[in-house]
Amino acid sequence: NEVIRKTFNEANTDENCAGVITWMHTFSPAKSWILGLQEYRKPLLHLHTQFNREIPYDTIDMDFMNENQAAHGDREYGHIFSRLNMERKVVAGYWEDEDVQKQIGSWMRTAVGVVESSHIRVMRVADNMRNVAVTEGDKVEAQIKFGWEVDAYPVNEIVEAVNAVSQADIDTLVEEYYDKYDILLEGRDEKEFREHVAVQAGIELGFERFLDEKNYQAIVKDHDYQAVVTHFGDLGGLKQLPGLAIQRLMEKGYGFGAEGDWKTAAMVRVMKIMTQGMKDAKGTSFMEDYTYNLVPGKEGVLEAHMLEVCPTIADGKISIKEQPLSMGDREDPARLVFTSKTGPAVATSLIDLGDRFRLIINDVDCKKTEKPMPKLPVATAFWTPQPNLKVGTEAWILAGGAHHTAFSYDLTAEQMGDWAASMGIEAVYIDKDTTIRQFKNELLWNSVAFRK
Ligand code: MN
């Protein structure tokens, strides 16, 4: 008992440990685990496997049986988790099989997301967009549940950081932009175009230095606020809505949420942490549901935002474009435009229901739009939610899901659901198996199960 307890407590305090994997190759009386498990605070995976794949028919004796009895010991061990009502991940299968190893690997990313969640600090520029409900929420409860610290700053403090960026640093970054991206002048004056791009370079560097200095990993801003130009006019500061600048910061791993949406900003950060260092990653972004294609057989949602879509999800070339916004009287902001990759992905929405948080997880299939959209001056993605647009959107709306999502090609519904379970919050899945009748029942049952 004492060795188990000591080991778990070492895991608790080891900063390099995101979780523990256990396996009972022999019988392990589970009362011995009670004290250690009660004190353990990180994610736990119970691997149910055995060393040999095949029964050694010719040589098996009772000694072998006693030393290779996961079928027996893992059941005894699993029982005590159920008795203690503790969350854990169970993975069964042969340890050398690729699917088992992949499942363990993907859980390890979830464990990192769980442990790192408590270090996320969100810098909020101004408050929520006026009258919007779904982006609101209980920030104290979020800190209790997820560990997120959400702090607001007046924009003028950040403008100071932007104004402090040297012209030399701006010039260097503009050079980098011009090397890296296609420039879509579209008849605009070349010099003025470059000056507008330079404004975004200043914002990128200023925001990043401010964030780094104060140790924030996610940003929230309110485009409504950006439209209240008298503030900016008074400050002589931000000359453009941060577009390209925010896109680049997201690419560097910052979370982002628009219109005061701190929950999505933190979720984007969580998901970026969970995918960090992944080989052949396809990208993770803040996203917004905009408009539908309802043509039979071609149904889908066009995803975009005013400007802020992360370039990690881009497919092919990325261009810089400048175009007026339909709001405010700032300069025409420079933004990165592109279309996104195809393939399966996951879209999540974290909402506050007043008495609890709910994570809505939707499997989506990303596609190319049928035709290009030459007049649309923003980066886009296009997807069909599973099981189809009709049931997917009906379920999303019944669940209360937002118009903002944290989106990733590189994570699965299982990983996001495991993350939610570790956080002790409700998760609902909208996927190929979803039917509205069953889904409504699930929401009803969950409302009882999560009653405080
Ligand atoms: Mn929005």
XYZ file of C-alpha atoms and ligand atoms in Angstrom:
453
model
C 0.000 0.000 0.000
C 2.757 2.411 0.957
C 4.765 1.859 -2.226
C 1.673 2.465 -4.344
C 0.815 5.572 -2.363
C 4.364 6.909 -2.604
C 4.553 6.240 -6.348
C 1.295 8.044 -7.063
C 2.340 11.023 -4.982
C 5.628 11.200 -6.873
C 3.611 11.240 -10.093
C 1.448 14.046 -8.697
C 4.395 16.328 -8.138
C 6.541 15.326 -11.123
C 6.209 18.146 -13.657
C 7.284 15.833 -16.450
C 4.549 13.330 -15.710
C 1.121 13.865 -17.290
C -0.378 10.556 -16.218
C 0.161 6.986 -15.100
C -0.410 3.746 -17.007
C -1.122 0.662 -14.910
C -1.320 -3.029 -15.788
C -1.946 -5.955 -13.405
C -0.020 -8.793 -15.004
C -0.622 -10.826 -11.899
C -3.205 -10.786 -9.179
C -3.209 -7.496 -7.277
C -5.610 -7.318 -4.346
C -7.248 -3.963 -4.973
C -7.643 -2.821 -1.372
C -3.909 -2.112 -1.621
C -4.645 0.563 -4.203
C -7.311 2.519 -2.321
C -5.080 4.981 -0.495
C -2.817 5.685 -3.465
C -5.695 6.146 -5.888
C -7.501 8.456 -3.490
C -4.462 10.723 -3.388
C -3.695 10.549 -7.108
C -4.750 13.611 -9.131
C -3.597 13.076 -12.726
C -5.073 11.064 -15.610
C -4.793 7.294 -15.336
C -4.882 4.673 -18.047
C -5.622 1.088 -17.168
C -4.017 -1.043 -19.863
C -5.659 -4.446 -20.046
C -3.216 -6.694 -21.846
C -0.885 -9.627 -21.319
C 2.693 -10.259 -22.362
C 2.086 -13.349 -24.496
C -0.302 -13.275 -27.398
C -0.991 -16.975 -27.532
C -1.577 -19.530 -24.780
C 1.686 -21.595 -24.672
C -0.199 -24.849 -25.080
C 2.729 -27.212 -24.788
C 4.400 -25.695 -21.742
C 1.687 -23.985 -19.741
C 1.576 -24.916 -16.071
C 0.183 -23.294 -12.921
C 3.285 -21.101 -12.428
C 2.699 -19.560 -15.841
C -0.978 -19.104 -15.046
C -0.170 -17.239 -11.832
C 2.329 -14.911 -13.459
C 0.204 -14.092 -16.512
C -3.247 -13.488 -15.170
C -4.255 -9.989 -16.295
C -7.632 -11.469 -17.196
C -8.018 -11.988 -13.463
C -5.919 -9.236 -11.860
C -7.150 -6.407 -14.096
C -10.741 -7.207 -13.178
C -9.974 -7.003 -9.464
C -8.102 -3.745 -10.011
C -10.799 -2.254 -12.261
C -13.391 -2.986 -9.622
C -11.871 -0.605 -7.102
C -12.042 2.315 -9.578
C -15.737 1.668 -10.049
C -16.188 1.368 -6.294
C -14.309 4.652 -5.759
C -16.249 6.209 -8.646
C -12.977 7.349 -10.224
C -12.491 8.442 -13.808
C -9.947 6.406 -15.767
C -9.293 5.256 -19.307
C -9.426 1.525 -20.007
C -7.643 0.200 -23.098
C -7.875 -3.521 -23.829
C -5.907 -5.481 -26.434
C -2.536 -6.978 -27.221
C 0.258 -4.543 -26.374
C 2.149 -5.096 -29.612
C -0.873 -4.294 -31.801
C -0.720 -0.973 -33.573
C -4.294 -0.012 -32.738
C -3.628 -0.529 -29.014
C -0.413 1.489 -29.162
C -2.172 4.255 -31.097
C -4.990 4.378 -28.572
C -2.459 4.695 -25.756
C -0.603 7.365 -27.711
C -3.739 9.377 -28.311
C -4.697 9.095 -24.638
C -1.251 10.411 -23.721
C -2.052 13.556 -25.706
C -5.328 13.862 -23.803
C -3.438 13.486 -20.524
C -1.147 16.344 -21.551
C -4.237 18.421 -22.350
C -5.683 17.671 -18.925
C -2.535 18.485 -16.992
C -1.650 21.569 -19.056
C -5.191 22.941 -18.883
C -4.506 24.228 -15.398
C -1.677 26.426 -16.723
C -3.759 28.239 -19.342
C -4.065 31.984 -18.911
C -6.366 33.891 -21.203
C -5.798 37.572 -21.941
C -9.095 39.220 -22.650
C -9.236 42.495 -24.517
C -12.470 44.162 -23.456
C -15.665 42.351 -22.493
C -18.177 40.239 -24.338
C -19.803 41.367 -27.557
C -22.973 43.145 -26.539
C -26.094 41.016 -26.086
C -24.404 37.752 -27.121
C -25.278 34.843 -24.785
C -23.316 31.748 -25.785
C -19.891 33.339 -25.396
C -20.669 34.265 -21.778
C -19.972 32.031 -18.822
C -18.806 31.657 -15.256
C -15.091 32.384 -15.210
C -14.727 31.429 -11.566
C -16.286 28.030 -12.228
C -14.024 27.651 -15.287
C -10.987 28.239 -13.106
C -12.254 25.695 -10.559
C -13.066 23.081 -13.216
C -10.344 23.649 -15.830
C -7.763 25.802 -14.077
C -8.167 28.598 -16.635
C -7.265 32.095 -15.565
C -9.126 34.687 -17.614
C -7.970 38.291 -17.189
C -9.221 41.389 -18.955
C -6.943 44.229 -20.087
C -7.904 47.626 -21.455
C -6.806 47.776 -25.072
C -4.669 50.855 -24.428
C -2.174 48.789 -22.434
C -1.664 46.526 -25.417
C -1.558 49.448 -27.823
C 1.420 50.712 -25.853
C 3.178 47.419 -26.500
C 2.292 47.648 -30.195
C 3.577 51.210 -30.437
C 6.806 50.214 -28.714
C 7.757 47.828 -31.540
C 10.696 49.223 -33.485
C 10.468 50.010 -37.188
C 13.415 47.672 -37.806
C 11.574 44.742 -36.223
C 8.468 45.549 -38.240
C 10.457 45.747 -41.478
C 12.080 42.363 -40.807
C 8.709 40.731 -40.180
C 7.152 42.327 -43.257
C 10.026 40.865 -45.293
C 9.201 37.467 -43.806
C 5.528 37.883 -44.773
C 6.431 38.868 -48.327
C 8.756 35.853 -48.628
C 6.278 33.429 -47.205
C 2.931 34.506 -48.628
C 1.511 35.463 -52.010
C 0.599 39.117 -52.256
C -2.821 39.786 -53.766
C -2.586 43.439 -54.707
C -5.788 43.339 -56.766
C -5.194 46.812 -58.095
C -4.353 48.368 -54.746
C -1.447 50.744 -54.408
C 1.675 48.696 -53.706
C 3.167 51.118 -51.193
C -0.064 51.548 -49.256
C -0.590 47.775 -49.274
C 2.803 47.248 -47.706
C 2.127 49.898 -45.094
C -1.113 48.157 -44.133
C 0.738 44.851 -43.869
C 3.309 46.574 -41.662
C 0.550 47.615 -39.269
C -0.331 43.936 -38.788
C 3.359 43.103 -38.262
C 3.467 45.681 -35.478
C 0.326 44.243 -33.930
C 1.694 40.696 -34.131
C 4.961 41.656 -32.419
C 3.299 43.958 -29.888
C 0.641 41.438 -28.898
C 3.169 38.625 -28.728
C 5.561 40.593 -26.512
C 2.719 41.641 -24.252
C 1.456 38.047 -24.019
C 4.924 36.640 -23.386
C 5.821 39.233 -20.812
C 2.659 38.488 -18.861
C 2.679 34.745 -19.614
C -0.621 34.359 -21.463
C -1.341 31.575 -23.914
C -4.729 32.565 -25.259
C -6.222 35.799 -26.498
C -9.780 36.975 -26.677
C -10.916 40.067 -28.364
C -14.205 41.619 -29.166
C -14.718 42.790 -32.721
C -17.545 44.918 -31.505
C -14.964 46.680 -29.440
C -12.662 46.972 -32.424
C -15.478 48.778 -34.136
C -15.720 51.331 -31.340
C -13.114 53.361 -33.080
C -13.152 56.361 -30.807
C -11.178 54.288 -28.332
C -8.503 53.591 -30.903
C -8.639 57.125 -32.209
C -8.002 58.464 -28.741
C -5.109 56.114 -28.274
C -3.675 56.701 -31.685
C -2.970 52.992 -31.473
C -4.401 50.039 -33.336
C -4.961 51.195 -36.856
C -6.514 47.956 -38.031
C -8.555 45.107 -36.678
C -5.890 42.500 -35.904
C -6.292 39.990 -38.736
C -3.057 38.639 -40.144
C -1.482 39.323 -36.732
C -3.959 37.115 -34.861
C -3.751 34.422 -37.535
C 0.015 34.298 -37.097
C -0.265 34.148 -33.305
C -2.692 31.228 -33.580
C -0.203 29.525 -35.899
C 2.423 29.959 -33.185
C 0.191 28.053 -30.764
C -1.855 30.733 -29.038
C -5.540 30.129 -28.436
C -7.951 32.650 -29.858
C -11.611 33.520 -29.454
C -13.469 36.431 -30.984
C -16.167 38.672 -29.502
C -15.127 38.013 -25.941
C -15.342 34.229 -26.305
C -12.803 33.172 -23.672
C -14.116 29.594 -23.510
C -13.319 28.936 -27.165
C -9.971 30.740 -26.841
C -8.969 28.395 -24.016
C -10.289 25.333 -25.883
C -8.254 26.247 -28.970
C -5.203 26.491 -26.710
C -5.985 23.123 -25.057
C -6.323 21.503 -28.479
C -3.132 23.098 -29.738
C -1.310 21.715 -26.688
C -2.802 18.275 -27.312
C -1.509 18.277 -30.900
C 1.898 19.779 -30.181
C 4.780 18.109 -31.991
C 2.457 15.755 -33.842
C 3.993 14.370 -37.020
C 2.120 15.464 -40.161
C -0.357 17.549 -38.168
C -3.065 19.106 -40.355
C -3.995 21.967 -38.063
C -6.144 23.362 -35.269
C -8.088 26.633 -35.342
C -10.764 28.872 -33.963
C -13.715 28.616 -36.324
C -17.174 29.974 -36.910
C -20.217 28.508 -38.654
C -21.285 31.032 -41.280
C -23.520 29.870 -44.081
C -24.906 26.631 -45.535
C -24.944 24.856 -48.840
C -28.272 23.039 -48.859
C -28.055 21.491 -52.303
C -29.013 17.789 -51.946
C -25.905 15.618 -51.898
C -23.637 18.632 -51.438
C -24.759 19.801 -48.021
C -22.285 21.512 -45.753
C -21.375 24.503 -43.619
C -19.061 27.215 -44.869
C -16.708 27.991 -42.019
C -14.744 31.200 -41.660
C -14.471 34.222 -39.454
C -14.221 37.921 -40.084
C -10.473 37.415 -40.389
C -9.150 35.074 -37.772
C -8.689 31.548 -39.110
C -5.440 29.768 -38.235
C -3.117 29.137 -41.211
C -2.155 25.703 -39.817
C -5.325 24.352 -41.454
C -4.501 25.847 -44.869
C -4.263 23.664 -47.932
C -1.783 24.944 -50.467
C -0.789 28.533 -50.890
C -1.565 31.301 -48.441
C -2.052 34.854 -49.667
C -2.232 38.279 -48.085
C -5.243 40.316 -49.068
C -6.572 43.690 -48.002
C -10.203 44.572 -48.069
C -12.443 46.996 -46.192
C -14.441 45.657 -43.253
C -18.127 46.360 -43.299
C -17.842 47.853 -39.835
C -15.893 50.591 -38.096
C -13.743 53.164 -39.871
C -10.330 51.647 -39.425
C -7.890 50.939 -42.232
C -8.602 47.984 -44.501
C -6.954 45.177 -42.553
C -4.454 42.794 -44.096
C -5.438 39.160 -43.639
C -4.270 35.716 -44.744
C -6.618 33.978 -47.148
C -6.649 30.307 -48.067
C -8.877 27.273 -48.276
C -8.505 24.394 -45.860
C -7.540 20.756 -45.954
C -9.960 17.927 -46.608
C -10.642 14.908 -44.421
C -12.132 13.993 -41.058
C -11.914 16.494 -38.214
C -13.554 17.356 -34.931
C -15.425 20.545 -34.002
C -16.064 21.274 -30.338
C -18.091 23.836 -28.455
C -17.829 24.382 -24.719
C -20.941 25.996 -23.273
C -21.992 27.095 -19.807
C -25.496 25.891 -18.940
C -25.645 27.809 -15.693
C -25.297 24.729 -13.479
C -22.591 22.984 -15.492
C -20.331 23.067 -18.524
C -21.126 20.900 -21.545
C -18.645 20.005 -24.277
C -20.330 19.309 -27.606
C -18.165 17.182 -29.900
C -19.043 16.792 -33.560
C -17.271 14.596 -36.091
C -17.149 16.506 -39.363
C -15.928 15.723 -42.883
C -13.994 18.574 -44.471
C -14.311 19.058 -48.191
C -13.495 21.503 -50.915
C -16.268 23.832 -51.921
C -17.616 22.982 -55.328
C -16.408 26.270 -56.811
C -13.980 28.997 -55.797
C -15.387 32.100 -54.080
C -13.338 34.923 -55.623
C -15.187 37.720 -53.853
C -14.908 36.250 -50.356
C -11.905 37.939 -48.701
C -11.392 35.492 -45.807
C -9.893 32.080 -45.143
C -12.489 29.313 -45.179
C -13.171 25.678 -44.471
C -16.193 23.683 -45.599
C -17.524 20.640 -43.810
C -20.444 18.298 -43.514
C -21.236 17.402 -39.922
C -21.873 13.747 -39.153
C -24.183 11.916 -39.435
C -25.424 14.424 -42.043
C -26.147 18.150 -42.158
C -29.769 17.754 -41.072
C -29.293 15.530 -38.034
C -25.920 17.071 -37.174
C -27.259 20.610 -37.020
C -30.497 19.592 -35.296
C -28.492 17.832 -32.577
C -26.011 20.738 -32.282
C -28.850 23.219 -31.797
C -30.671 20.962 -29.310
C -27.436 20.696 -27.312
C -27.069 24.484 -27.242
C -23.796 24.524 -29.184
C -22.258 27.864 -30.133
C -21.542 29.417 -33.523
C -17.876 29.404 -32.511
C -15.910 26.176 -32.388
C -12.469 24.936 -31.487
C -11.603 22.789 -34.489
C -8.884 20.251 -35.268
C -8.002 17.712 -37.928
C -5.560 16.091 -35.522
C -7.765 15.112 -32.593
C -10.607 12.640 -32.242
C -13.958 12.717 -30.489
C -12.590 10.035 -28.150
C -9.728 12.291 -27.077
C -11.981 15.286 -26.516
C -14.521 13.164 -24.632
C -11.775 11.730 -22.432
C -10.565 15.264 -21.746
C -14.080 16.305 -20.688
C -14.434 13.210 -18.503
C -11.158 14.014 -16.761
C -12.451 17.537 -16.144
C -15.629 16.115 -14.666
C -17.897 17.845 -17.171
C -20.643 16.646 -19.467
C -19.715 15.676 -23.027
C -22.115 14.856 -25.838
C -21.090 13.340 -29.153
C -22.667 14.052 -32.504
C -21.374 11.420 -34.915
C -22.336 8.682 -37.342
C -24.419 6.943 -34.670
C -26.445 9.991 -33.600
C -30.221 9.881 -33.849
C -32.312 12.772 -32.585
C -34.537 10.591 -30.397
C -31.558 9.049 -28.626
C -29.718 12.377 -28.435
C -32.648 14.151 -26.766
C -32.868 11.359 -24.220
C -29.148 11.684 -23.557
C -29.495 15.409 -22.887
C -32.423 14.714 -20.559
C -30.565 12.004 -18.647
C -27.448 14.144 -18.415
C -29.452 16.989 -16.921
C -30.310 14.624 -14.057
C -26.870 13.014 -13.816
C -25.120 16.386 -13.563
C -27.611 17.939 -11.171
C -25.776 19.529 -8.299
Mn -17.744 35.328 -34.271
